[in-house]
XYZ file of C-alpha atoms in Angstrom:
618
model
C 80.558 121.463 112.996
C 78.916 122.601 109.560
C 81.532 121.760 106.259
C 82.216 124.936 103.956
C 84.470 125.755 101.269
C 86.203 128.108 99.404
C 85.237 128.532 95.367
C 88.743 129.115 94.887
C 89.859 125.100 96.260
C 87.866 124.035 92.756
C 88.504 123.980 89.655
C 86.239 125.376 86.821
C 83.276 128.265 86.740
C 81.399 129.302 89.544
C 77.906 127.605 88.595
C 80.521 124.466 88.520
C 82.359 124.833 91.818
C 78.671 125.473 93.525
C 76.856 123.043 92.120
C 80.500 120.070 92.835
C 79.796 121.621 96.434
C 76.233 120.771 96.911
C 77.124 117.257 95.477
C 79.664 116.312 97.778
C 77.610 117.328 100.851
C 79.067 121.073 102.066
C 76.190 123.166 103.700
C 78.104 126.585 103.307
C 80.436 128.631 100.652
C 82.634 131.424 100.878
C 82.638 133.248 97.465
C 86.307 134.073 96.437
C 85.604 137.460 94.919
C 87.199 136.427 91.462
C 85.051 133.810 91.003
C 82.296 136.451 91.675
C 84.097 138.888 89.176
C 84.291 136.299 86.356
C 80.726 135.325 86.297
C 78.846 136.640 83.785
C 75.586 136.994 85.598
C 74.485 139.080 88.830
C 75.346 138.579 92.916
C 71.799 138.137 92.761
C 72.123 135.265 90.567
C 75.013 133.781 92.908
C 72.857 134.218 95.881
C 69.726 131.911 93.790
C 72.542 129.445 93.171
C 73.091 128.953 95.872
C 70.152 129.004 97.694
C 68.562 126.102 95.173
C 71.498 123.906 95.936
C 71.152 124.208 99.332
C 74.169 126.696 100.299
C 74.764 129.180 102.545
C 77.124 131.789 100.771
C 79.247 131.997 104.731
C 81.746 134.927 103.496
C 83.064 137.224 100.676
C 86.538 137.289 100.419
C 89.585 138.229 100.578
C 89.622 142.031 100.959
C 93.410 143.190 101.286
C 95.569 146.032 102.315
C 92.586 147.423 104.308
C 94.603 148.711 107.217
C 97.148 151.019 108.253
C 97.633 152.876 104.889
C 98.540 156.073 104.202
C 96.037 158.790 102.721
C 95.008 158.886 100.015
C 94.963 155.396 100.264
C 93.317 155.281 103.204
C 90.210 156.836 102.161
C 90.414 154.844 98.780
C 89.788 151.698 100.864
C 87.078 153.120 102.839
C 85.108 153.876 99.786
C 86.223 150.499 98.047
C 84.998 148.591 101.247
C 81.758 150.373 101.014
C 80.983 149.142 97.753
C 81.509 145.802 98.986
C 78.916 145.997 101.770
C 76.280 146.698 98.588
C 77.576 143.370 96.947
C 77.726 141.345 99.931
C 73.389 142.503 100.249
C 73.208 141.198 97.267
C 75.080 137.906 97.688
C 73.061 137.496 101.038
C 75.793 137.068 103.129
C 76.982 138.892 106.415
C 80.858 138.034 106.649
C 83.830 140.280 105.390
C 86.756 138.006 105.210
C 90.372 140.675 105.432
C 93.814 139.652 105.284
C 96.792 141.569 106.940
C 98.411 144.508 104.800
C 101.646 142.872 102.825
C 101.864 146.877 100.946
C 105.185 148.326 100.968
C 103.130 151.574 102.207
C 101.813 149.694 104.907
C 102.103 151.746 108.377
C 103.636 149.241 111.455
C 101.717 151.906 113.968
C 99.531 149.302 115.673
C 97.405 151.969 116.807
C 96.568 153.399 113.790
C 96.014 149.933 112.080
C 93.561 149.338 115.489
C 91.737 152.257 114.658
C 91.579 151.267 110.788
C 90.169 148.181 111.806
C 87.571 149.628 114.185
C 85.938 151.671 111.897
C 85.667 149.465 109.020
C 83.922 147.372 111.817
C 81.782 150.259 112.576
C 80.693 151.130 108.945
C 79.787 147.047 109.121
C 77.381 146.864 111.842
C 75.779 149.751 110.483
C 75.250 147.388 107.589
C 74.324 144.824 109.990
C 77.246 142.652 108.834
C 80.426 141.991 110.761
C 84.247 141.414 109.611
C 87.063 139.247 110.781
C 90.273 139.824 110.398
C 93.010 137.585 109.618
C 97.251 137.137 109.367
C 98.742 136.374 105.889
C 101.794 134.135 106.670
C 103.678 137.074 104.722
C 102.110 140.265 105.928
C 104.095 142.845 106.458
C 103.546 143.771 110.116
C 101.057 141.381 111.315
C 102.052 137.766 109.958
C 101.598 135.370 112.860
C 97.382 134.941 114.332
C 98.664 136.403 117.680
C 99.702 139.529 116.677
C 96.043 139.283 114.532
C 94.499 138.935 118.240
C 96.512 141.877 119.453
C 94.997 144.040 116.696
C 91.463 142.957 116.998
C 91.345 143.257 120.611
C 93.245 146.985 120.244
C 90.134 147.585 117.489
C 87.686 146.701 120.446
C 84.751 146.460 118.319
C 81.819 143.464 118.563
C 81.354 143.214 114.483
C 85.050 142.612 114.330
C 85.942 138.912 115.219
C 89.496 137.108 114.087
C 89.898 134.383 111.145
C 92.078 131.422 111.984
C 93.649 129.518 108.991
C 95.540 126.843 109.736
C 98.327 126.810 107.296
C 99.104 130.406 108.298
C 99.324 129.822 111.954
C 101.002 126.225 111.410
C 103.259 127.844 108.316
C 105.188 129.906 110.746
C 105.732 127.295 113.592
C 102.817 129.089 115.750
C 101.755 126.979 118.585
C 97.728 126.728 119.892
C 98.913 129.176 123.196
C 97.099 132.246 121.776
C 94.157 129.988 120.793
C 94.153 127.526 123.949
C 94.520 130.224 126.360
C 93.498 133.768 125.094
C 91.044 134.064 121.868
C 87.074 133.525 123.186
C 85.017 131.550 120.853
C 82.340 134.243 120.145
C 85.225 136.611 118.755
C 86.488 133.918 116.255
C 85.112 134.949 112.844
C 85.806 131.854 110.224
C 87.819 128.965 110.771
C 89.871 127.910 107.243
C 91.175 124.527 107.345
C 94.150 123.376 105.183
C 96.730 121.292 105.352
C 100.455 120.867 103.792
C 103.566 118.799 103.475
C 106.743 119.840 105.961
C 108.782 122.142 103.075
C 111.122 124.542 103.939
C 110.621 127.165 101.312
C 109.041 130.985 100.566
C 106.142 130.602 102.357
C 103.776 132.779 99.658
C 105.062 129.820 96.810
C 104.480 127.346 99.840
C 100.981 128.888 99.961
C 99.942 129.097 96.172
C 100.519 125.827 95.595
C 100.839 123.154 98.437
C 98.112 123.470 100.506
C 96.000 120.037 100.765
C 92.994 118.972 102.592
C 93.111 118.245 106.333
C 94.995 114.732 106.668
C 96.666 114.717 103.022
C 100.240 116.459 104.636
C 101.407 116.867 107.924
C 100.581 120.057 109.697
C 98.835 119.613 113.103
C 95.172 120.266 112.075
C 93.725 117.628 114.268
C 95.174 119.322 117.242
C 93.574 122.908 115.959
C 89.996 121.472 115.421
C 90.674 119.338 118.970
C 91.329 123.014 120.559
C 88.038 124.646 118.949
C 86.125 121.716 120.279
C 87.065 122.176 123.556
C 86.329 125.680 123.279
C 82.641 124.529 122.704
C 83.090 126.520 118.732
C 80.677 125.024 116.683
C 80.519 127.138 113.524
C 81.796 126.313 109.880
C 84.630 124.517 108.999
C 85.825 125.475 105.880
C 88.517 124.538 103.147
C 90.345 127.272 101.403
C 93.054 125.601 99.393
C 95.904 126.632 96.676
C 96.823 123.661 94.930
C 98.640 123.327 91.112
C 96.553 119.224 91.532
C 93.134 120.783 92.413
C 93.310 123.189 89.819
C 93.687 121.020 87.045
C 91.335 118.413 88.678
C 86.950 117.697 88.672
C 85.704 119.854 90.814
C 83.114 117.215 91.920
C 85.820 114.673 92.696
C 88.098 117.556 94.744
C 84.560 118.398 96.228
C 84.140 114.937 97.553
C 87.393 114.709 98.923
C 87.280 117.898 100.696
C 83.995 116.223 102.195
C 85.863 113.246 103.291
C 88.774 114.994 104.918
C 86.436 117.231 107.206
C 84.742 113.611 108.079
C 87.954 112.270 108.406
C 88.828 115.642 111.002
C 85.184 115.110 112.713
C 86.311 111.381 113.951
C 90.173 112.159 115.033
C 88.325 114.205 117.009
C 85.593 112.588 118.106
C 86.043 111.620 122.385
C 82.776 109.631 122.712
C 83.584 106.320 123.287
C 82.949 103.687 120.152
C 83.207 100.213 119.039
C 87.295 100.138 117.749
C 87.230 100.725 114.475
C 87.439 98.169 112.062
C 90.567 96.730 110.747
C 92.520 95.560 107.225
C 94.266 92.839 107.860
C 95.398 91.298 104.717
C 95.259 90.702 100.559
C 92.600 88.763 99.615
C 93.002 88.312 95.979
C 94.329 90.247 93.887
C 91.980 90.446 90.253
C 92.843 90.871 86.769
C 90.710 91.631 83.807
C 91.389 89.157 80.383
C 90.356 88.618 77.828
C 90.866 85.260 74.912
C 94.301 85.627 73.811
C 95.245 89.044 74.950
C 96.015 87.343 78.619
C 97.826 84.460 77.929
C 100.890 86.831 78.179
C 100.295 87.512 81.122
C 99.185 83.510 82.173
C 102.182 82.595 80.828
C 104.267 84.878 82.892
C 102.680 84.223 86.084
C 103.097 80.242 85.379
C 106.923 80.678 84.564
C 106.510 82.409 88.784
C 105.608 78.870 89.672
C 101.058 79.750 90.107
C 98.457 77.218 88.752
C 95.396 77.553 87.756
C 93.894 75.463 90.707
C 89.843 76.586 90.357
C 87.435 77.602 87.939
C 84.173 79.653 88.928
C 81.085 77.449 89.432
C 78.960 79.542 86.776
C 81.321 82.292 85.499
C 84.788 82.706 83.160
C 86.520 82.993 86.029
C 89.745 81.106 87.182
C 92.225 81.586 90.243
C 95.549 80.885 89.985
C 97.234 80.316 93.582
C 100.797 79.898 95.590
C 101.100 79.607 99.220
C 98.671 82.364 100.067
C 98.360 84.132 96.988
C 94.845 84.212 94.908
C 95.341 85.791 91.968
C 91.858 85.965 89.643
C 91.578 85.821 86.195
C 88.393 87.195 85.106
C 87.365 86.792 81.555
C 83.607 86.792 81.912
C 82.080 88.796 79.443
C 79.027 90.233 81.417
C 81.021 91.593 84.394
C 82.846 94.942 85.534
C 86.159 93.128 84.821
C 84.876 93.345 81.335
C 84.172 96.710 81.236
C 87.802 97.528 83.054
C 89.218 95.493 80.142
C 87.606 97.645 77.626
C 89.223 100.878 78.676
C 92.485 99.526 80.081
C 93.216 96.163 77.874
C 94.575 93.560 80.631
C 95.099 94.820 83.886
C 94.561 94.587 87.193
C 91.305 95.568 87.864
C 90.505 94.955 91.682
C 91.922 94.341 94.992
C 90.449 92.240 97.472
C 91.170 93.164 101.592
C 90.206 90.993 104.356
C 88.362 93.029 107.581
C 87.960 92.151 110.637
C 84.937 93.163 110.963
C 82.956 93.448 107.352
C 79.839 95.561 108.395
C 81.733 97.997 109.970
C 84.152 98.138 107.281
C 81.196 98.461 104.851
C 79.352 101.345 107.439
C 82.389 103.199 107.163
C 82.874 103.131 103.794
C 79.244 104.648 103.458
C 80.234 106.934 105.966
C 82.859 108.338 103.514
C 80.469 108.248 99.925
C 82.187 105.899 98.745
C 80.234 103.843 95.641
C 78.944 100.475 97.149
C 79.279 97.939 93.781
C 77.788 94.288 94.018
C 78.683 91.084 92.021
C 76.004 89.478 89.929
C 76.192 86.063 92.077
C 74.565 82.973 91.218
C 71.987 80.679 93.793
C 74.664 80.072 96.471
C 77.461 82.092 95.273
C 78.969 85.390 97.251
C 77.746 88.382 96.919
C 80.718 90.006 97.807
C 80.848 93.818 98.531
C 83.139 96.352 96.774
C 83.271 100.280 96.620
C 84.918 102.264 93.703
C 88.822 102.747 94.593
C 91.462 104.902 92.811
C 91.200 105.184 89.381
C 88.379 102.521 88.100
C 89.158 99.983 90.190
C 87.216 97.912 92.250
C 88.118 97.525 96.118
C 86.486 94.151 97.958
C 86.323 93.182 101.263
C 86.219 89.782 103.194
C 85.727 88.661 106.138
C 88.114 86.188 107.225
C 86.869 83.707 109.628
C 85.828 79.914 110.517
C 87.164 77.296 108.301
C 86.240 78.415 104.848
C 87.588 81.126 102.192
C 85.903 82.745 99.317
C 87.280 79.986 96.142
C 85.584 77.410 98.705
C 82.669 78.690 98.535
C 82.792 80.049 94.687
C 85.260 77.979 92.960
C 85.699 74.121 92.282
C 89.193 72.613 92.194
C 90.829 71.582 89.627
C 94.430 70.720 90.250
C 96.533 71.118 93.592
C 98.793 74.193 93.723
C 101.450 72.191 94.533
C 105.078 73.648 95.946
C 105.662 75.835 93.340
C 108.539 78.715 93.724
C 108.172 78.971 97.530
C 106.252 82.240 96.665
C 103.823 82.632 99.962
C 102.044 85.744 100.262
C 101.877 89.012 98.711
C 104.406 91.273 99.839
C 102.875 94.821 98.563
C 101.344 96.262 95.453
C 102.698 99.337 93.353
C 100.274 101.640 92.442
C 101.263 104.206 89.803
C 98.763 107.307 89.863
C 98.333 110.701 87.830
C 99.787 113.925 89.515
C 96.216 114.951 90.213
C 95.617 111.785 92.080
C 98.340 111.468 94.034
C 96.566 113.604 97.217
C 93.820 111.553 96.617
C 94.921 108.193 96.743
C 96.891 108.449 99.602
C 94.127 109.824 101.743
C 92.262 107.315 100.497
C 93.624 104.677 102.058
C 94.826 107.060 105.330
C 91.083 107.751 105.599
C 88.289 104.853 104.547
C 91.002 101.818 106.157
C 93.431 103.518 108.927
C 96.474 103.158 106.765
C 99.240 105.298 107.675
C 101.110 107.378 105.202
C 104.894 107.403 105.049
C 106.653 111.021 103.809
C 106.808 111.023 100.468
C 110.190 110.306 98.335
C 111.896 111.344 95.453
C 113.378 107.968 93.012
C 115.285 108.814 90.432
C 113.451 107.873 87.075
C 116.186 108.382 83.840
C 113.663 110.467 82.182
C 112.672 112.296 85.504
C 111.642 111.953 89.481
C 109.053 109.501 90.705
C 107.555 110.987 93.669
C 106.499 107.830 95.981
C 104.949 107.256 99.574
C 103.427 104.039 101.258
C 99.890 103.679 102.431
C 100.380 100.753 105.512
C 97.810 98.546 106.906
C 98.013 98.743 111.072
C 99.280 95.320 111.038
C 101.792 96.121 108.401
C 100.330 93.298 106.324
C 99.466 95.561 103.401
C 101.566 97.666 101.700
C 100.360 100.078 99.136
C 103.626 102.603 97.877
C 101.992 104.882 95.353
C 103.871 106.680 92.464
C 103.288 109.730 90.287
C 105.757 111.236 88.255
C 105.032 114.736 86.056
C 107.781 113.787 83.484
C 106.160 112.196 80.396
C 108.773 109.327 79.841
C 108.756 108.061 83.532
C 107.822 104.593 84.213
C 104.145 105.829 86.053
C 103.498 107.788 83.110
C 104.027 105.147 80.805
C 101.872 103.331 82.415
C 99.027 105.521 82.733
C 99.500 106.302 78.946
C 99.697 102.689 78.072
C 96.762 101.484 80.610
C 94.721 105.016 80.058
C 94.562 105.523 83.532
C 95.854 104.701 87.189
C 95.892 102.243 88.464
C 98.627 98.960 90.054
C 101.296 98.544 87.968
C 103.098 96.048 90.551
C 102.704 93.410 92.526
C 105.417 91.945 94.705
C 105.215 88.484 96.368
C 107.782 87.299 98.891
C 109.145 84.035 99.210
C 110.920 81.955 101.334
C 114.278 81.654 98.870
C 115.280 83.933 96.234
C 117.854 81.950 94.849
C 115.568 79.053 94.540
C 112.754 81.241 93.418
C 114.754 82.761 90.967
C 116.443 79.532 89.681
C 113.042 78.609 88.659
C 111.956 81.108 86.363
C 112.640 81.386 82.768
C 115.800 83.782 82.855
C 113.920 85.509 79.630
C 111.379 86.614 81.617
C 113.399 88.622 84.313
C 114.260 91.992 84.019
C 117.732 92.476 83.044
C 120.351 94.320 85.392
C 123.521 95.704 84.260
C 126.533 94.633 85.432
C 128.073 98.011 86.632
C 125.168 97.574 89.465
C 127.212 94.242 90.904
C 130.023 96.103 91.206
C 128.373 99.202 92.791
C 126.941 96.809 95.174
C 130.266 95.075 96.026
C 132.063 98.319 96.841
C 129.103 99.659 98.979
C 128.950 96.025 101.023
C 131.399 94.004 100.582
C 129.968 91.199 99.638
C 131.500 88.020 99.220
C 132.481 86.893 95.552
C 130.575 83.938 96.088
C 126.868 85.763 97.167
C 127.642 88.655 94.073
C 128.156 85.838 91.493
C 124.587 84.017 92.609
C 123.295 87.810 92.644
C 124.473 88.821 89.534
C 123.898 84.998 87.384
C 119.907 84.921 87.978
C 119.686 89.336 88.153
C 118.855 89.392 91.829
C 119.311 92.648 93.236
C 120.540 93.573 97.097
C 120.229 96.009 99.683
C 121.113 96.427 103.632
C 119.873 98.718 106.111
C 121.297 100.280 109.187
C 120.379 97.680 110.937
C 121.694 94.539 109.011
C 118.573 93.667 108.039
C 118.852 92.330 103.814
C 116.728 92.354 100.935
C 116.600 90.170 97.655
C 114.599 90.673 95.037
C 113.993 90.401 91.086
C 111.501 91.596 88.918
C 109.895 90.415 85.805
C 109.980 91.756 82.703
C 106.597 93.568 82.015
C 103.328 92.594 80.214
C 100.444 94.726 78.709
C 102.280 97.315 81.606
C 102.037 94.945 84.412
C 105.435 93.489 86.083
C 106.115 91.127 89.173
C 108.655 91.408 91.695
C 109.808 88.647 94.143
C 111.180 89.754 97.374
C 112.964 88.100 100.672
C 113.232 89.763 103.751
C 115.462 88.937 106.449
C 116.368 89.942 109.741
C 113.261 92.580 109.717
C 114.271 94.686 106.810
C 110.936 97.253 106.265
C 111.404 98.783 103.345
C 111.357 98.372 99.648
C 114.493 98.461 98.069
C 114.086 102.080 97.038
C 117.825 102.540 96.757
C 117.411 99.915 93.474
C 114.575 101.921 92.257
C 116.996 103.684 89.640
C 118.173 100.248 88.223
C 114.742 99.107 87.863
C 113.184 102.160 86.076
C 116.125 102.251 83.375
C 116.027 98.181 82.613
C 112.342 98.850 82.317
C 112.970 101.722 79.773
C 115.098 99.932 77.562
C 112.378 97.487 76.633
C 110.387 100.975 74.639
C 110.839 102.569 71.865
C 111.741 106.466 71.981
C 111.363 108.564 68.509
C 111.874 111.791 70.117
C 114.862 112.470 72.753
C 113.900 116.001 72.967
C 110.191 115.872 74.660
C 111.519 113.726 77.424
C 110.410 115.696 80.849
């Protein structure tokens, strides 16, 4: 199927929105008419756009209130739809998108609406053009896509065909009967795809500003495009989103992504048989950019968790720093991209390294989704290893795990054993904190390019305002990803982006084998404080034993329990240059993350900044 959009998914002016299309790949547009209204130059000049970028202009829309009204109103429309036909000429295309009448003068006479219907269908193949017709989730009479079907079939009329969107059927809890069993492909007009999250709320606010592309929320849209296929319907697909995050976002990045999700759509669908796709299986390292002084904070910190610096780079500034299974890189070479992430971000984590199965395929796919294909400058028998551009300016790199060497073998001479250290063996997962306008993004992602799944968002209470947080998880549940965004200024993911001048991880967990012991081992100054009202929260909620709370409370451990009696430990550090560790034990499968602790972490973290001005806190 061809990939379209909507002008109005973008941000920005029309020239903009056409030429982010073209970019990202779409082969057709649909011309939202107040983008066309706002342009201060001709249709004609639209259509030459267009036409030197590649795109087919697929529809004008939305024309509303067109049937079923009362004279003089009736005749108002006519003349008004008329018009349109001239402009349409001129814009070169030959589809009339019309919504179902939400007027308060709106007749419920089906016939009469019918016979609307059919003659502004008639007045359009005079024109040689041809109209579909579609249900607004809130129309007044028609609202669901059946009752649409029942109206164009009523109209009878060839040029008249029926629009599917997909958050309007899947808003109202439609099912794919009508579609399945009744509608015939050559009378479906367009096809809009959008997704959403589940919300239960007015669906024209639902509508205006929570639609997403396919695979960002949860409506059934695989299913849908599944149905068309086996229809044989091999028109346009094309996005026509509301969204307060793609409003205020590059059109050319929104563009891409809208790309990726119809990609994305194209292989859920897909029944041909194929190689299995390739798989994430684990953290390879995890790098930070430093620079002279400015990181021995952060050295400092991560020797006080019990890592040595147990290689140095063959021919570059470059040292690893390791525990159990952990690699963590410290990159201070000065003709590198760590370098330039160090320039606009200070010290910070500035890639993530992800072992594949299968690194070719990983890498084909990655094409397969534009992502930016980066290479290291390696020396004579040094690794080239690949990376692609991941969320926010960091660096993703993948390795392939296999036969009996690893990347600092290869790369990186020895120079002291690791040793024990705190019994810290692999990393657990990594908190990434992102803007509001990246939060769709990111998620899909990591949903899309590696075959994480997404868990439903939640809220965590922030003391200056609600972190909004969901998980990106590896199939084998190896690597854990839970991204935050907050829209309140003071909140810990906004500090950080304001701090680090941009997204990116502000977190990375490691778990070990004993908290107690871990925790006994690191300089008390360095962990994050917890007050002790939260020990005696936690003793009323689970009755723990005096003896477990003291231990909890002395080295500022914190505790929770599912349903299931599984338990968690952890601590966190104290942060540095935005960047702050946390050291977790599982037992007895507990899954999740401590999230009910989330509110004692984000105030302890507070504390440690300086607030001039109460009043502007979100």
């Amino acid at each position: 199927m061809k990939k379209a959009l909507a002008t109005v998914t973008l941000s920005g002016s029309l020239p903009a929105k056409l030429e982010a299309a073209a970019a990202a790949g779409f082969q057709g547009i649909e011309i939202f008419e107040n983008d066309l209204t706002q342009f201060n130059g001709s249709p004609a000049d639209v259509r030459r756009m267009a036409e030197d970028l590649g795109l087919e202009i697929i529809a004008l829309q939305p024309f509303r209130d067109m049937e079923g009204m009362p004279e003089p109103y009736r005749s108002q429309k006519l003349y008004y739809i008329q018009r349109k036909f001239d402009l349409m000429h001129e814009l070169g295309t030959d589809r009339l998108l019309m919504c179902s009448n939400v007027s308060p003068l709106a007749s419920s006479d089906r016939a009469q609406c019918a016979a609307d219907l059919h003659e502004i269908a008639e007045m359009a193949s005079r024109e040689g053009l041809r109209a579909g017709y579609e249900a607004l989730a809130w129309g007044r009479y028609i609202a669901d896509y059946e009752d649409a079907w029942d109206l164009v079939k009523r109209a009878d009329h060839p040029a008249l065909g029926i629009n599917l969107d997909t958050f309007h059927m899947f808003a109202r809890g439609n099912t794919l009967d009508c579609l399945r069993d009744e509608i015939p492909v050559d009378k479906i007009a367009l096809v809009q795809v959008a997704d959403a999250p589940i919300m239960q709320m007015d669906v024209l606010q639902y509508s205006r500003h929570f639609r997403c592309f396919p695979g960002q929320g949860d409506l059934p849209v695989v299913e849908f495009v599944q149905c068309l296929k086996d229809k044989g319907f091999d028109d346009y697909l094309s996005h026509e989103i509301f969204n307060d995050e793609f409003r205020s976002s590059s059109p050319k990045e929104k563009a891409i992504d809208g790309v990726r999700s119809l990609i994305w759509l194209e292989e859920q669908t897909s029944k041909t048989e194929e190689a299995p796709e390739p798989e994430i299986t684990d953290v390879e390292f995890v790098e930070f950019a430093v620079e002279g002084d400015s990181g021995e904070e952060l050295v400092k910190l991560l020797q006080s968790l019990g890592f040595r610096e147990t290689h140095k780079h063959r021919s570059k500034n470059v040292s690893l720093m390791r525990q159990g299974d952990i690699n963590l890189v410290l990159n201070r070479e000065p003709e590198s991209l760590a370098r330039e992430h160090f320039q606009l971000h200070g010290v910070s984590v500035c890639a993530l390294a992800l072992a594949t199965n299968d690194l070719k395929a990983t890498l084909d796919r990655a094409e397969r989704y534009q992502l930016s294909r980066f290479a290291n400058q390696a020396g004579p028998g040094e690794l080239n290893i690949p990376a692609v551009r991941g969320v926010g300016d960091s660096l993703v790199y993948f390795v392939e795990r296999g036969g009996k060497f690893r990347f600092f073998d290869i790369d990186f001479i020895p120079v002291t054993d690791s040793g024990k250290g705190l019994g810290l063996g692999r990393i657990d997962h990594l908190g990434q904190s992102v803007a509001n306008t990246d939060f769709l993004s990111a998620s899909f992602f990591y949903k899309s390019l590696f075959d994480f799944s997404i868990e439903p968002s939640q809220d965590l209470p922030d003391i200056y305002g609600l972190v909004v947080s969901r998980t990106a998880v590896s199939r084998n549940g190896k690597v854990r990803i839970p991204i935050n965004m907050s829209e309140a200024r003071q909140a810990s993911p906004q500090r950080f982006i304001q701090r680090s001048r941009g997204s990116g991880f502000q977190q990375v967990a490691f778990e070990c084998e004993d908290i107690f012991a871990a925790a006994s081992g690191v300089d008390q100054d360095k962990v994050l404080p917890v007050p002790a009202n939260y020990y005696r929260d936690i003793e009323a909620k689970f009755a723990l034993d005096a003896e477990l709370l003291e231990r909890l409370q002395s080295l500022n451990v914190l505790y929770d329990r599912d349903e299931n009696g599984g338990e968690f430990f952890h601590f966190y550090t104290q942060e540095t240059h935005g960047v702050f560790f946390e050291v977790v034990e599982r037992k007895a499968g507990y899954s999740r993350y401590g999230e009910a602790n989330a509110h004692i972490r984000f105030a302890a973290q507070s504390r440690f900044y300086e607030v001039s001005d109460q009043d502007d806190f979100s």
